[in-house]
mmCIF file of C-alpha atoms and ligand atoms in Angstrom:
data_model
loop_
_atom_site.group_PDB
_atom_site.id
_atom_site.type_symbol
_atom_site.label_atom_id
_atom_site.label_comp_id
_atom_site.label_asym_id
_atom_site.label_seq_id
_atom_site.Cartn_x
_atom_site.Cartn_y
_atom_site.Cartn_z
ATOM 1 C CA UNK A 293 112.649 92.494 90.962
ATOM 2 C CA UNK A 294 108.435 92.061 90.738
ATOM 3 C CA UNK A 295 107.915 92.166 94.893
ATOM 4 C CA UNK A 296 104.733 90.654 96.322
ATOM 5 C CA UNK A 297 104.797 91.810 99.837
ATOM 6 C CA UNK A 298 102.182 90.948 102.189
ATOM 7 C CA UNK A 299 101.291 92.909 105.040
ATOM 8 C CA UNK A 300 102.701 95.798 102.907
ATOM 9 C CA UNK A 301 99.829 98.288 104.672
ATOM 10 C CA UNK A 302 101.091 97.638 108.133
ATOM 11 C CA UNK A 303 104.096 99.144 110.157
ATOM 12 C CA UNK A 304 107.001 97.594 108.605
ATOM 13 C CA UNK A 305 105.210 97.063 105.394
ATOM 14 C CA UNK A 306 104.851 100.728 104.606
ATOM 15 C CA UNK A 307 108.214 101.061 105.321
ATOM 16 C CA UNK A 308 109.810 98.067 103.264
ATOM 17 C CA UNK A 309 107.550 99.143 100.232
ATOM 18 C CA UNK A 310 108.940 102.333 99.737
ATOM 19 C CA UNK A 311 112.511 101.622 100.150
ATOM 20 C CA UNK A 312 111.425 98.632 97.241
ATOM 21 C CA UNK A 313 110.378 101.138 95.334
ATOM 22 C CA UNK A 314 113.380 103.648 95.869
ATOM 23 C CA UNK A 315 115.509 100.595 95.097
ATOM 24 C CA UNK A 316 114.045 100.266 91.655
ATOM 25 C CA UNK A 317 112.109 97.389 92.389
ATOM 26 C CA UNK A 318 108.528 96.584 91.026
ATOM 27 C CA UNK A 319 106.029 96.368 94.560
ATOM 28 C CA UNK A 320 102.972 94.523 94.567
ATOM 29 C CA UNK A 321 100.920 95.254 98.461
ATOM 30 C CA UNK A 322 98.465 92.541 99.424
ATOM 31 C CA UNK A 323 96.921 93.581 102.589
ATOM 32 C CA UNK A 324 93.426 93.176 104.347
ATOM 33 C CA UNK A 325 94.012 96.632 105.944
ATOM 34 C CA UNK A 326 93.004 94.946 109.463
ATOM 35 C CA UNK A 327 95.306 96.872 110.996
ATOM 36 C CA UNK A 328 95.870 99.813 109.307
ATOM 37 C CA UNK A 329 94.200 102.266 106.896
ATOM 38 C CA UNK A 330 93.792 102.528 102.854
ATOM 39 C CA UNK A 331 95.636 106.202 104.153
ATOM 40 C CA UNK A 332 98.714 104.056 104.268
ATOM 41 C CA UNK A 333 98.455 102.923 100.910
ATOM 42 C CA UNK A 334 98.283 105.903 99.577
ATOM 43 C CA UNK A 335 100.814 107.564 101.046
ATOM 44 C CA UNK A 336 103.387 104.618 100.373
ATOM 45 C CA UNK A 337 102.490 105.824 96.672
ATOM 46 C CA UNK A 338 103.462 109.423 97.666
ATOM 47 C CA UNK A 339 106.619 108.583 98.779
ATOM 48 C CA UNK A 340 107.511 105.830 96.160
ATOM 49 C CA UNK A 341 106.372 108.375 93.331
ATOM 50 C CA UNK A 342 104.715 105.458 91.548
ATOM 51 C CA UNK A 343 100.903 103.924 91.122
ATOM 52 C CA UNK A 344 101.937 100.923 94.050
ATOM 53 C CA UNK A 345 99.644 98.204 92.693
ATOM 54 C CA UNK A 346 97.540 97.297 96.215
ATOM 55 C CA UNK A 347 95.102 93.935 96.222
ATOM 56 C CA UNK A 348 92.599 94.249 99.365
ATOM 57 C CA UNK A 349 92.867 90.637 100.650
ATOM 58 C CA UNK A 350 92.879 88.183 103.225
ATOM 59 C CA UNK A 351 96.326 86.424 102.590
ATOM 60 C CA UNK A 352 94.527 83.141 104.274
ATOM 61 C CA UNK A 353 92.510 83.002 101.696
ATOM 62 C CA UNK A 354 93.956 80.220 99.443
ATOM 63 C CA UNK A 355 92.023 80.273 96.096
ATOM 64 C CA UNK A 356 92.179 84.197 96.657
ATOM 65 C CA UNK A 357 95.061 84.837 96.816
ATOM 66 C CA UNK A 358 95.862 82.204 93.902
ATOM 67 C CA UNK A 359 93.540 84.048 91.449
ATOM 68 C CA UNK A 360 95.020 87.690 92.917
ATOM 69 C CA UNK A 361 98.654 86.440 91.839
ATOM 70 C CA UNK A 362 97.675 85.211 88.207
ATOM 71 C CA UNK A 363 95.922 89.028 88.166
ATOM 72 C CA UNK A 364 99.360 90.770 89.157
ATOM 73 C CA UNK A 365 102.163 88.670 89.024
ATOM 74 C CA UNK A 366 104.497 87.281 87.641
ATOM 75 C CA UNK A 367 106.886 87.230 91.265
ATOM 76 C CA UNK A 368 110.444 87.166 91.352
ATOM 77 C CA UNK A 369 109.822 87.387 95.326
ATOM 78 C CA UNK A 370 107.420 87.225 98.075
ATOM 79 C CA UNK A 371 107.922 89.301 101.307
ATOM 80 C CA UNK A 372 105.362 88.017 103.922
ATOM 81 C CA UNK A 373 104.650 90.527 106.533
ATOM 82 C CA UNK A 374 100.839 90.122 107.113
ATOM 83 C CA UNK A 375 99.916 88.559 110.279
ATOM 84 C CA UNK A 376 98.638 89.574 114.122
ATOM 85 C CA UNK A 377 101.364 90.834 116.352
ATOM 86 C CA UNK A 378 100.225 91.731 119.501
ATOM 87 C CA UNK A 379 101.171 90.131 122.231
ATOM 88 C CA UNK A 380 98.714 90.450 124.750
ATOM 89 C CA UNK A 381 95.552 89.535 122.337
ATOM 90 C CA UNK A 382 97.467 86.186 121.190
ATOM 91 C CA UNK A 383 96.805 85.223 124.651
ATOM 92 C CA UNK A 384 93.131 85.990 124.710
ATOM 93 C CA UNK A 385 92.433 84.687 121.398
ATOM 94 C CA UNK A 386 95.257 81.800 120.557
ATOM 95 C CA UNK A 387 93.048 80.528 117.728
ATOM 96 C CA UNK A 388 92.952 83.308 115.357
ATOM 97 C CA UNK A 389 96.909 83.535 116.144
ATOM 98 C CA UNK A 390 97.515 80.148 115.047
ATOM 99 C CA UNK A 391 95.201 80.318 112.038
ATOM 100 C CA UNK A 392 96.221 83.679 110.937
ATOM 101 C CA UNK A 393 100.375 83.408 111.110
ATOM 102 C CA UNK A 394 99.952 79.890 110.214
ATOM 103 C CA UNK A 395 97.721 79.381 107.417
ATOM 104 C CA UNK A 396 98.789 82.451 105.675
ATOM 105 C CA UNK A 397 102.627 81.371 105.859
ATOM 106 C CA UNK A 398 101.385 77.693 104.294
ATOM 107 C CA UNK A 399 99.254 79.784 101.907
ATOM 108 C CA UNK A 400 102.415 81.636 100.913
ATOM 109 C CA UNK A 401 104.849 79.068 100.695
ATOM 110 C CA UNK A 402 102.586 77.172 98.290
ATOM 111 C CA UNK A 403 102.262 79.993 95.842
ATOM 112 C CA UNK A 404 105.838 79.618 95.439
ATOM 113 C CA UNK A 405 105.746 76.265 94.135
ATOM 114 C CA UNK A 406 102.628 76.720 92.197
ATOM 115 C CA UNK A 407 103.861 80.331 90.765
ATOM 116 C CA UNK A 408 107.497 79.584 90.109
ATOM 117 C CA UNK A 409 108.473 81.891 92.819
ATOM 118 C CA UNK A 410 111.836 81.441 93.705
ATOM 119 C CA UNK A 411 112.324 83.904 96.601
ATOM 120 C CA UNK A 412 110.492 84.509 100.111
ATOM 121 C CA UNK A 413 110.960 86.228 103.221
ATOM 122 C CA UNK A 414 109.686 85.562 106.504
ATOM 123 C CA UNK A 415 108.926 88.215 109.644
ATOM 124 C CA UNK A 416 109.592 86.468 112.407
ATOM 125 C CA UNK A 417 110.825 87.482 115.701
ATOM 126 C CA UNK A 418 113.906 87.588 117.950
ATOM 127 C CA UNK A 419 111.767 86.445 120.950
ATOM 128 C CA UNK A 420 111.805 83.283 119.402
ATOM 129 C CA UNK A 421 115.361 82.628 121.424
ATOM 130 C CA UNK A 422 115.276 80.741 125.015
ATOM 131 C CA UNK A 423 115.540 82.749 127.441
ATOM 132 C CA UNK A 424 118.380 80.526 128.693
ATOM 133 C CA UNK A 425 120.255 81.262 125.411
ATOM 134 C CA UNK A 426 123.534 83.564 126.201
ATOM 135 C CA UNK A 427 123.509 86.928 124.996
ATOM 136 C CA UNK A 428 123.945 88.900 122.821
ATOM 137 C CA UNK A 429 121.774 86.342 120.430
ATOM 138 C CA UNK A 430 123.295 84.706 117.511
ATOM 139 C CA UNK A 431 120.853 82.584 115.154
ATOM 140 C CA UNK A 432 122.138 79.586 116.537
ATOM 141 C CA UNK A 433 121.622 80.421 119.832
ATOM 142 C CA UNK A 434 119.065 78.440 121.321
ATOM 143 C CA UNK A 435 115.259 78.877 120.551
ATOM 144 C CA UNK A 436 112.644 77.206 121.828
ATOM 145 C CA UNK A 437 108.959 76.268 121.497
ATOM 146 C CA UNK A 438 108.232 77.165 125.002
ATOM 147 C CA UNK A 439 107.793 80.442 124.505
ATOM 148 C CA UNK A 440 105.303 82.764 126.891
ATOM 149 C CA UNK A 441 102.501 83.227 124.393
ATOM 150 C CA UNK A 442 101.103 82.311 121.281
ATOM 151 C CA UNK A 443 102.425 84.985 119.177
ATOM 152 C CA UNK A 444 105.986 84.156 119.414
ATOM 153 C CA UNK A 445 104.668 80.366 118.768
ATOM 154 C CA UNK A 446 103.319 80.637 116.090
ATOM 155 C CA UNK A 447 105.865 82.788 114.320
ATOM 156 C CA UNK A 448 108.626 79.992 115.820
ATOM 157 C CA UNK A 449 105.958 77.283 114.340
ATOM 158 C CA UNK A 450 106.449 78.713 110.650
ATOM 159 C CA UNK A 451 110.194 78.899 111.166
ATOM 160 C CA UNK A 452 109.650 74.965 111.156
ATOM 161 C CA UNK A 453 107.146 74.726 108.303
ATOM 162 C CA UNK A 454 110.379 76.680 106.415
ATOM 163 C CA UNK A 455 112.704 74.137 106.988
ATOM 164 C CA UNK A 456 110.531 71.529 105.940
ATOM 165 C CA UNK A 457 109.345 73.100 102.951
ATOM 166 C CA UNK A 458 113.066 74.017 102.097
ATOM 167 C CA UNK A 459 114.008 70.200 102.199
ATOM 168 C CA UNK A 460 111.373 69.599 99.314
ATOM 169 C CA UNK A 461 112.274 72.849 97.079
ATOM 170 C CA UNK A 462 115.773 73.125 97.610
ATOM 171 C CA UNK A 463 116.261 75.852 94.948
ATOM 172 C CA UNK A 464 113.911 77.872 96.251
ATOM 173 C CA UNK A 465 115.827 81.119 98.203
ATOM 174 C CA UNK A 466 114.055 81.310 101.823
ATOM 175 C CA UNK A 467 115.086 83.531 104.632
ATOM 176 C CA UNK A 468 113.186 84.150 108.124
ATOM 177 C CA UNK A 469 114.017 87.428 109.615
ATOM 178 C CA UNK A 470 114.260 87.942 113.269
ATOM 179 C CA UNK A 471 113.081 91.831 113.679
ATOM 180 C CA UNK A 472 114.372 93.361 117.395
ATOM 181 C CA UNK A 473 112.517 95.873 119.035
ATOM 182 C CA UNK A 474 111.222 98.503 115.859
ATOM 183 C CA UNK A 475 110.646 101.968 116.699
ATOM 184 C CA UNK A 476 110.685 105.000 114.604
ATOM 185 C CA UNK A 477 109.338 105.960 111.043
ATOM 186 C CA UNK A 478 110.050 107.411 107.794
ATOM 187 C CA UNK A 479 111.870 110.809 108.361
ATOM 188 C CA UNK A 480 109.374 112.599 106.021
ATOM 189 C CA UNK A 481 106.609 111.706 108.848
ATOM 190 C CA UNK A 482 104.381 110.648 106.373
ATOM 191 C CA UNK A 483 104.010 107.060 107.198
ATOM 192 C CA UNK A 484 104.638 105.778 110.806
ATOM 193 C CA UNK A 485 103.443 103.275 113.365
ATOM 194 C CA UNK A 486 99.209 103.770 113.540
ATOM 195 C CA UNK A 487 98.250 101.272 116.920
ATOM 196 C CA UNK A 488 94.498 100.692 117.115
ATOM 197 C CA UNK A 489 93.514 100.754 120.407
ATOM 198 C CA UNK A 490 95.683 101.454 123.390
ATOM 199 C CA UNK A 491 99.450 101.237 122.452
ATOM 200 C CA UNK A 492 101.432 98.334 124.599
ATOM 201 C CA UNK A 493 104.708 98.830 123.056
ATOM 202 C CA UNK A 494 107.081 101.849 124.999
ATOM 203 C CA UNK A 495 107.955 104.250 122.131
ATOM 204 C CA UNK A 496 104.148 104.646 121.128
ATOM 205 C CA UNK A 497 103.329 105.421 124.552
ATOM 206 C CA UNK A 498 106.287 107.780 125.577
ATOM 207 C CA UNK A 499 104.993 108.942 122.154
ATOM 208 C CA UNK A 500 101.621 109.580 123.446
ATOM 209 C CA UNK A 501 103.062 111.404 126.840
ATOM 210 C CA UNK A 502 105.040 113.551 124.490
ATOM 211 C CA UNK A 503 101.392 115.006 122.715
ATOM 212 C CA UNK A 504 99.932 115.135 126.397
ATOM 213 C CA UNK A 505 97.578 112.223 125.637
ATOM 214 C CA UNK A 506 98.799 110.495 128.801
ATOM 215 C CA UNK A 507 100.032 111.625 132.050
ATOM 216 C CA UNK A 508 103.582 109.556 131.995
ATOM 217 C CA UNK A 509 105.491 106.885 131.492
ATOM 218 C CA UNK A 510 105.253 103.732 133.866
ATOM 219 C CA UNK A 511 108.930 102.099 134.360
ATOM 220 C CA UNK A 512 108.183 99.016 134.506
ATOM 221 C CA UNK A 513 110.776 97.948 136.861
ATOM 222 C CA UNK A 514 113.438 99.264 138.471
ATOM 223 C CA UNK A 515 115.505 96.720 139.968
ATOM 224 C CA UNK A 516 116.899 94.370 136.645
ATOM 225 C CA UNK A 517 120.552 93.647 136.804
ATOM 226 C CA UNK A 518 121.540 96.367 134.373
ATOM 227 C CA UNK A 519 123.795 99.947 134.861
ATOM 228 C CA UNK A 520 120.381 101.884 135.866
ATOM 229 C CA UNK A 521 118.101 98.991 136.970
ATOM 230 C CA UNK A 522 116.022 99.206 133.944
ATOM 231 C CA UNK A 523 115.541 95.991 131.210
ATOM 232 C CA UNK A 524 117.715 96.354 127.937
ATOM 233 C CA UNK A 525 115.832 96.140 124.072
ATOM 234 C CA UNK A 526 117.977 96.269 121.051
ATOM 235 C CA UNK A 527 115.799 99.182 119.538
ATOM 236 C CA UNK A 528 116.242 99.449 115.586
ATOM 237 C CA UNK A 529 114.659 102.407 113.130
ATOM 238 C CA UNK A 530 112.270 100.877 111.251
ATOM 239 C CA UNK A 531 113.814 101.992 107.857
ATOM 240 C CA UNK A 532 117.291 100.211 109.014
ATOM 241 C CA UNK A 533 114.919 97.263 109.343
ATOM 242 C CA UNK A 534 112.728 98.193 105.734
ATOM 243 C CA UNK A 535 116.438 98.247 104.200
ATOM 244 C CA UNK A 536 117.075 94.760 105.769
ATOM 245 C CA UNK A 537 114.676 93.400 103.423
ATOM 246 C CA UNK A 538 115.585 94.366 100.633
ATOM 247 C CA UNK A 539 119.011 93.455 100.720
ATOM 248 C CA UNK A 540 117.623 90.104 102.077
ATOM 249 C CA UNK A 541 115.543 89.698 98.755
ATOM 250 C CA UNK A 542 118.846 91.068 96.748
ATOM 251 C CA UNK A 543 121.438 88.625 98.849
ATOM 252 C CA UNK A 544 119.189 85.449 99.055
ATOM 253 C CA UNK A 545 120.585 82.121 98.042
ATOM 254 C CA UNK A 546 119.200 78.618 97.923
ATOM 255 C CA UNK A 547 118.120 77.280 100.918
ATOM 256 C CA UNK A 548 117.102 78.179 104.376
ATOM 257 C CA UNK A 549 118.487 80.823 106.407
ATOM 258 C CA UNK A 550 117.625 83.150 109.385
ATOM 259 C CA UNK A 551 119.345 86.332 110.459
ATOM 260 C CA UNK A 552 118.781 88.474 113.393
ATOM 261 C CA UNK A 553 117.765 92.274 112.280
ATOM 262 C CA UNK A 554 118.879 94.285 115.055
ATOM 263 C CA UNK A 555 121.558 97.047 116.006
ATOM 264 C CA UNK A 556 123.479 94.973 118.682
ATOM 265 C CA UNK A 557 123.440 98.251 120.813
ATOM 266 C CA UNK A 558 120.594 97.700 123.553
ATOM 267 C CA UNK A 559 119.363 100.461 125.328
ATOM 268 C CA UNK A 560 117.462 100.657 129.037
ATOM 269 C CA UNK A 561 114.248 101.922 129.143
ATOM 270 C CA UNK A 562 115.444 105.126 130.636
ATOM 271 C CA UNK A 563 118.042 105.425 127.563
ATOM 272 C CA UNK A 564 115.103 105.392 125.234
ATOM 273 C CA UNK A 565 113.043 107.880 127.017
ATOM 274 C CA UNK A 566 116.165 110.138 127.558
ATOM 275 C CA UNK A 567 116.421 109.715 123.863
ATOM 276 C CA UNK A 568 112.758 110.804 122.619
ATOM 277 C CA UNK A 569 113.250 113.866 125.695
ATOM 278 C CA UNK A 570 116.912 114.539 123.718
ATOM 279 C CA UNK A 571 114.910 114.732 120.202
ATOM 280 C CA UNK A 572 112.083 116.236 120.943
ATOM 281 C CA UNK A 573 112.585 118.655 123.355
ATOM 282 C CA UNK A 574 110.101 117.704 125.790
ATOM 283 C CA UNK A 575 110.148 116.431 129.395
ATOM 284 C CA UNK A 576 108.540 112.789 129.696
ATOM 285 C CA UNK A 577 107.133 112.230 133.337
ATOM 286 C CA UNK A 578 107.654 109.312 134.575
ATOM 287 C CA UNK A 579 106.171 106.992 137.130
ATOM 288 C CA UNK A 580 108.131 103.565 138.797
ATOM 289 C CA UNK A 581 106.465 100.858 138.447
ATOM 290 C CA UNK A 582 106.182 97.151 139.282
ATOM 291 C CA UNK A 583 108.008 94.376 136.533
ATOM 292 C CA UNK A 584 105.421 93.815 133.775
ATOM 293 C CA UNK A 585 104.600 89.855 133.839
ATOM 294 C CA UNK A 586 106.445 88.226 131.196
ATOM 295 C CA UNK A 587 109.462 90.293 130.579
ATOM 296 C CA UNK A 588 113.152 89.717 130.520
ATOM 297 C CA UNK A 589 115.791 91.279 131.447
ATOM 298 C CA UNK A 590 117.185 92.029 128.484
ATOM 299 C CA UNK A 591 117.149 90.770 124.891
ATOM 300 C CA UNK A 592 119.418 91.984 121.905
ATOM 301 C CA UNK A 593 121.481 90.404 119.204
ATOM 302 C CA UNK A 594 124.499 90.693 117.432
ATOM 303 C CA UNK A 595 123.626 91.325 113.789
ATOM 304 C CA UNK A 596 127.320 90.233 112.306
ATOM 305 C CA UNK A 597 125.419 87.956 110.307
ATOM 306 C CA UNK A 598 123.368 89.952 108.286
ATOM 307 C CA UNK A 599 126.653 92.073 108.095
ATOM 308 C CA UNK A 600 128.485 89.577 106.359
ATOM 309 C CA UNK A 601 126.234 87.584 104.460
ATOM 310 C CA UNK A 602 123.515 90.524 103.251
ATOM 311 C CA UNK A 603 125.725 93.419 103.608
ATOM 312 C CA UNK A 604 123.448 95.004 105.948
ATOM 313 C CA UNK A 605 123.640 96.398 109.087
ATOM 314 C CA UNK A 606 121.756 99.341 111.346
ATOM 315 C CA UNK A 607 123.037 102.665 110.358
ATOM 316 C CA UNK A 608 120.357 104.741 112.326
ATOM 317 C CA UNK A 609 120.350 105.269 116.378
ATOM 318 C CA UNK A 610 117.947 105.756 118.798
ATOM 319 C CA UNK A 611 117.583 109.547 118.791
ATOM 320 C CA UNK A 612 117.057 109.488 114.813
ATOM 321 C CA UNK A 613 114.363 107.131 115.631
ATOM 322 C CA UNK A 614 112.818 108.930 118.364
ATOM 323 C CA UNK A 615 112.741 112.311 116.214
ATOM 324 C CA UNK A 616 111.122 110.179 113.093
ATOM 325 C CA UNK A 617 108.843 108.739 115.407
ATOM 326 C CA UNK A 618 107.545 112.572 117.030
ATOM 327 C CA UNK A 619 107.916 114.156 113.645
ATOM 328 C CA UNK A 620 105.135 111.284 112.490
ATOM 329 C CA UNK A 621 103.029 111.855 115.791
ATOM 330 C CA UNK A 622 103.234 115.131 115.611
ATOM 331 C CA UNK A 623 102.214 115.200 111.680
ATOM 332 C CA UNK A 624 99.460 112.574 112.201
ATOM 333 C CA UNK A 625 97.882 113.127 115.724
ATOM 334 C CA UNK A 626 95.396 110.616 115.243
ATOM 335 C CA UNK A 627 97.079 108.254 112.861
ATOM 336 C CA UNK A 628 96.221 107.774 109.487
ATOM 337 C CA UNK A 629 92.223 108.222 109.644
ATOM 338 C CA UNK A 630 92.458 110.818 112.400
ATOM 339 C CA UNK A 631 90.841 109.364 114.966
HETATM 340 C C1 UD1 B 27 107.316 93.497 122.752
HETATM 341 C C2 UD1 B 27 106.903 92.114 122.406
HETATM 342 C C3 UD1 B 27 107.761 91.575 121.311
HETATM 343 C C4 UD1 B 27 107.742 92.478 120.104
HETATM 344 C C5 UD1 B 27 108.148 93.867 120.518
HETATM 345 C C6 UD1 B 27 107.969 94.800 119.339
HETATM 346 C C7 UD1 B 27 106.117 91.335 124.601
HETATM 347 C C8 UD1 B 27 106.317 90.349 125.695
HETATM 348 N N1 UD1 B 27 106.995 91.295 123.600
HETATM 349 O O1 UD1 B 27 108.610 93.394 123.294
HETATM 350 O O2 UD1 B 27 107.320 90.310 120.918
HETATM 351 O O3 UD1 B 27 108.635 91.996 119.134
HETATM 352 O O4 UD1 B 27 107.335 94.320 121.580
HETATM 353 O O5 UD1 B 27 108.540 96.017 119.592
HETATM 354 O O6 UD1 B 27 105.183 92.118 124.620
HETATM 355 N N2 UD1 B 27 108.067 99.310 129.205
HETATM 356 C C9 UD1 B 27 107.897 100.179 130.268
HETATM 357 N N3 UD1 B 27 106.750 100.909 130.309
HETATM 358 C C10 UD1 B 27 105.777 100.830 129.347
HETATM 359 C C11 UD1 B 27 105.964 99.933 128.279
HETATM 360 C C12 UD1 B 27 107.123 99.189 128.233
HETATM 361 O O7 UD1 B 27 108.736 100.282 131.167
HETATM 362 O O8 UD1 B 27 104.749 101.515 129.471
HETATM 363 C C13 UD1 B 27 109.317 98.533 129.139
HETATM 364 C C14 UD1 B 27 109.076 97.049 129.107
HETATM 365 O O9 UD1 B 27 108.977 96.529 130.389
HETATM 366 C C15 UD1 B 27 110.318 96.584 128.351
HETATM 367 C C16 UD1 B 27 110.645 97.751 127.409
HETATM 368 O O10 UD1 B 27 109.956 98.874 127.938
HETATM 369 O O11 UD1 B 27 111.370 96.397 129.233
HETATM 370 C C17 UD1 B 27 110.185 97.538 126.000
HETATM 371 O O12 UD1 B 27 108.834 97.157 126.013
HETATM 372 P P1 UD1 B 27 107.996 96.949 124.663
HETATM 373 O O13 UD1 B 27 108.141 98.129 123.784
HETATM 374 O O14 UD1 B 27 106.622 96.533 125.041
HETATM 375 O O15 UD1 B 27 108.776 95.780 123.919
HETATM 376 P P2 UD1 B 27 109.145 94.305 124.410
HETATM 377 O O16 UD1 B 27 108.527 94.001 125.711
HETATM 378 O O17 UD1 B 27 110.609 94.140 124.286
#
């Protein structure tokens, strides 16, 4: 299949390229590099062995990104990964969330009418359940538009504009993927997670205690209703999750559908550093630490549906991930411009 994947710079987008590409399929990146670096591009090349056609763009852009697909396409797919992710800045700056994940998902969608496009595949996020839905989640467990922050929203928002869009194109193949917790990278350390800006997320910064760049790890809290007190995260290696795309794209069939992309094994916090101290060798210090506002206990899903319907599920566990994540630290200090 022709591939247009957006966001194909980023994390997950370096990732799902070059598993495209070592699938036999045709990739096309769109990216505004935002987030990441031109580095990234080039090294998705490396590891795909082929000239990755890349389009610097702004996938908001409507009349853009029009005239960009008559330049590259023709599409048998669109993968639509670009948009902001973090958390903690969709709280300080809920406008460019909204317009960002929004407008660029009704950007996208259009292109497939106007380009014949019949397939299209959505990041979204398993935070998008209730926290009063049972676990282990299910994708018809409950979600809900109350969510804590504008992020989640946003992505739960497009979820919507999906279903209505599939109720006026109902040939077209469209699938919104709920990603779990990602961690890791590919295991030739070439391409990996590349945070601007002080990391949020726990494996970048037990990655950053492992190089010595800070002092320890903070534990969040101590006293959750779990085995060692710690909150639970269904952790998945972000080629399991690259992998999930593609036989997302290669499974789709008309209509709408979601499906959870985690392992359905969570681990504590304390798991995961015991983990990266397992594959790497080193000793993590650690610190306790109050609950961070606006966590749960614990969040992870059963991925059974995925199993059955794309023939996919996690094959790689959280030590694998914690060895591709150091061996991509390790190889890139300072991320992919070296700062
Ligand atoms: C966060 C995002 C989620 C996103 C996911 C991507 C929030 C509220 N949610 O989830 O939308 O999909 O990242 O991976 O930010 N922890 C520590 N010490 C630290 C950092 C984290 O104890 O220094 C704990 C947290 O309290 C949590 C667990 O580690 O229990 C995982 O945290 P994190 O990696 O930030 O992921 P989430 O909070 O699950």
């Amino acid at each position: 299949m022709r591939v247009l994947l957006t966001g194909g710079a980023g994390y997950i987008g370096s990732h799902t390229a070059v598993e495209l590409a070592g699938a036999a399929h045709e990739v096309v990146v769109f990216d505004d590099l935002s987030a990441t670096s031109a580095v990234a591009v080039e090294r998705i090349r490396e590891l795909a062995a082929a000239d990755v056609p890349f389009v610097k763009i702004d996938v908001t852009d409507r009349e853009a990104v029009a005239a960009a697909i008559a330049d590259t396409g023709p599409f048998d797919a669109i993968i639509h990964l670009a948009a902001r992710k973090a958390i903690g800045e969709s709280v300080a700056k809920p406008l460019e969330y909204y317009f960002n994940n929004i407008n660029s998902t009704l950007v996208m969608l259009e292109m497939l009418s106007r380009f014949d496009i019949p397939t299209f595949l959505f990041s979204g996020t398993g935070t998008v359940y209730s926290e009063q839905a049972d676990l282990p989640f299910v994708e018809t467990s409950r979600t809900s538009i109350d969510l804590p922050n504008p992020y989640s929203k946003s992505k739960r928002i497009c979820e919507e504009i999906m279903r209505d869009y599939s109720l006026t194109e109902p040939d077209k193949r469209l699938i919104g993927l709920r990603y779990f917790n990602p961690i890791g990278a590919h295991p030739s350390g070439r391409i990996g997670e590349d945070p601007h800006g002080i990391p949020n997320n726990l494996m970048p910064i037990v990655a950053r205690v492992g190089s010595g760049k800070l002092p320890q790890v903070s534990i969040f809290g101590r006293d959750y209703d779990t085995d060692d007190g710690t909150a639970l995260r269904d952790y998945i290696h972000v080629v399991d999750l690259a992998r999930g795309h593609l036989a997302a794209i290669e499974h789709a069939r008309p209509g709408l559908e979601f499906f959870n992309l985690g392992t359905g094994r969570p681990s504590s916090v304390l798991e995961l550093i015991a983990a990266f101290e397992a594959a790497s060798g080193i000793h993590i210090p650690t610190v306790d630490a109050p609950r961070r506002p606006g966590d749960v206990q614990a969040t992870y899903c059963l991925p059974d549906k995925a199993a059955e319907k794309l023939g996919w599920r996690a094959e790689l566990d959280v030590v694998q991930a914690c060895r591709d994540y150091w061996r991509w630290q390790e190889n890139n200090p300072g991320g992919y411009d070296g700062n």
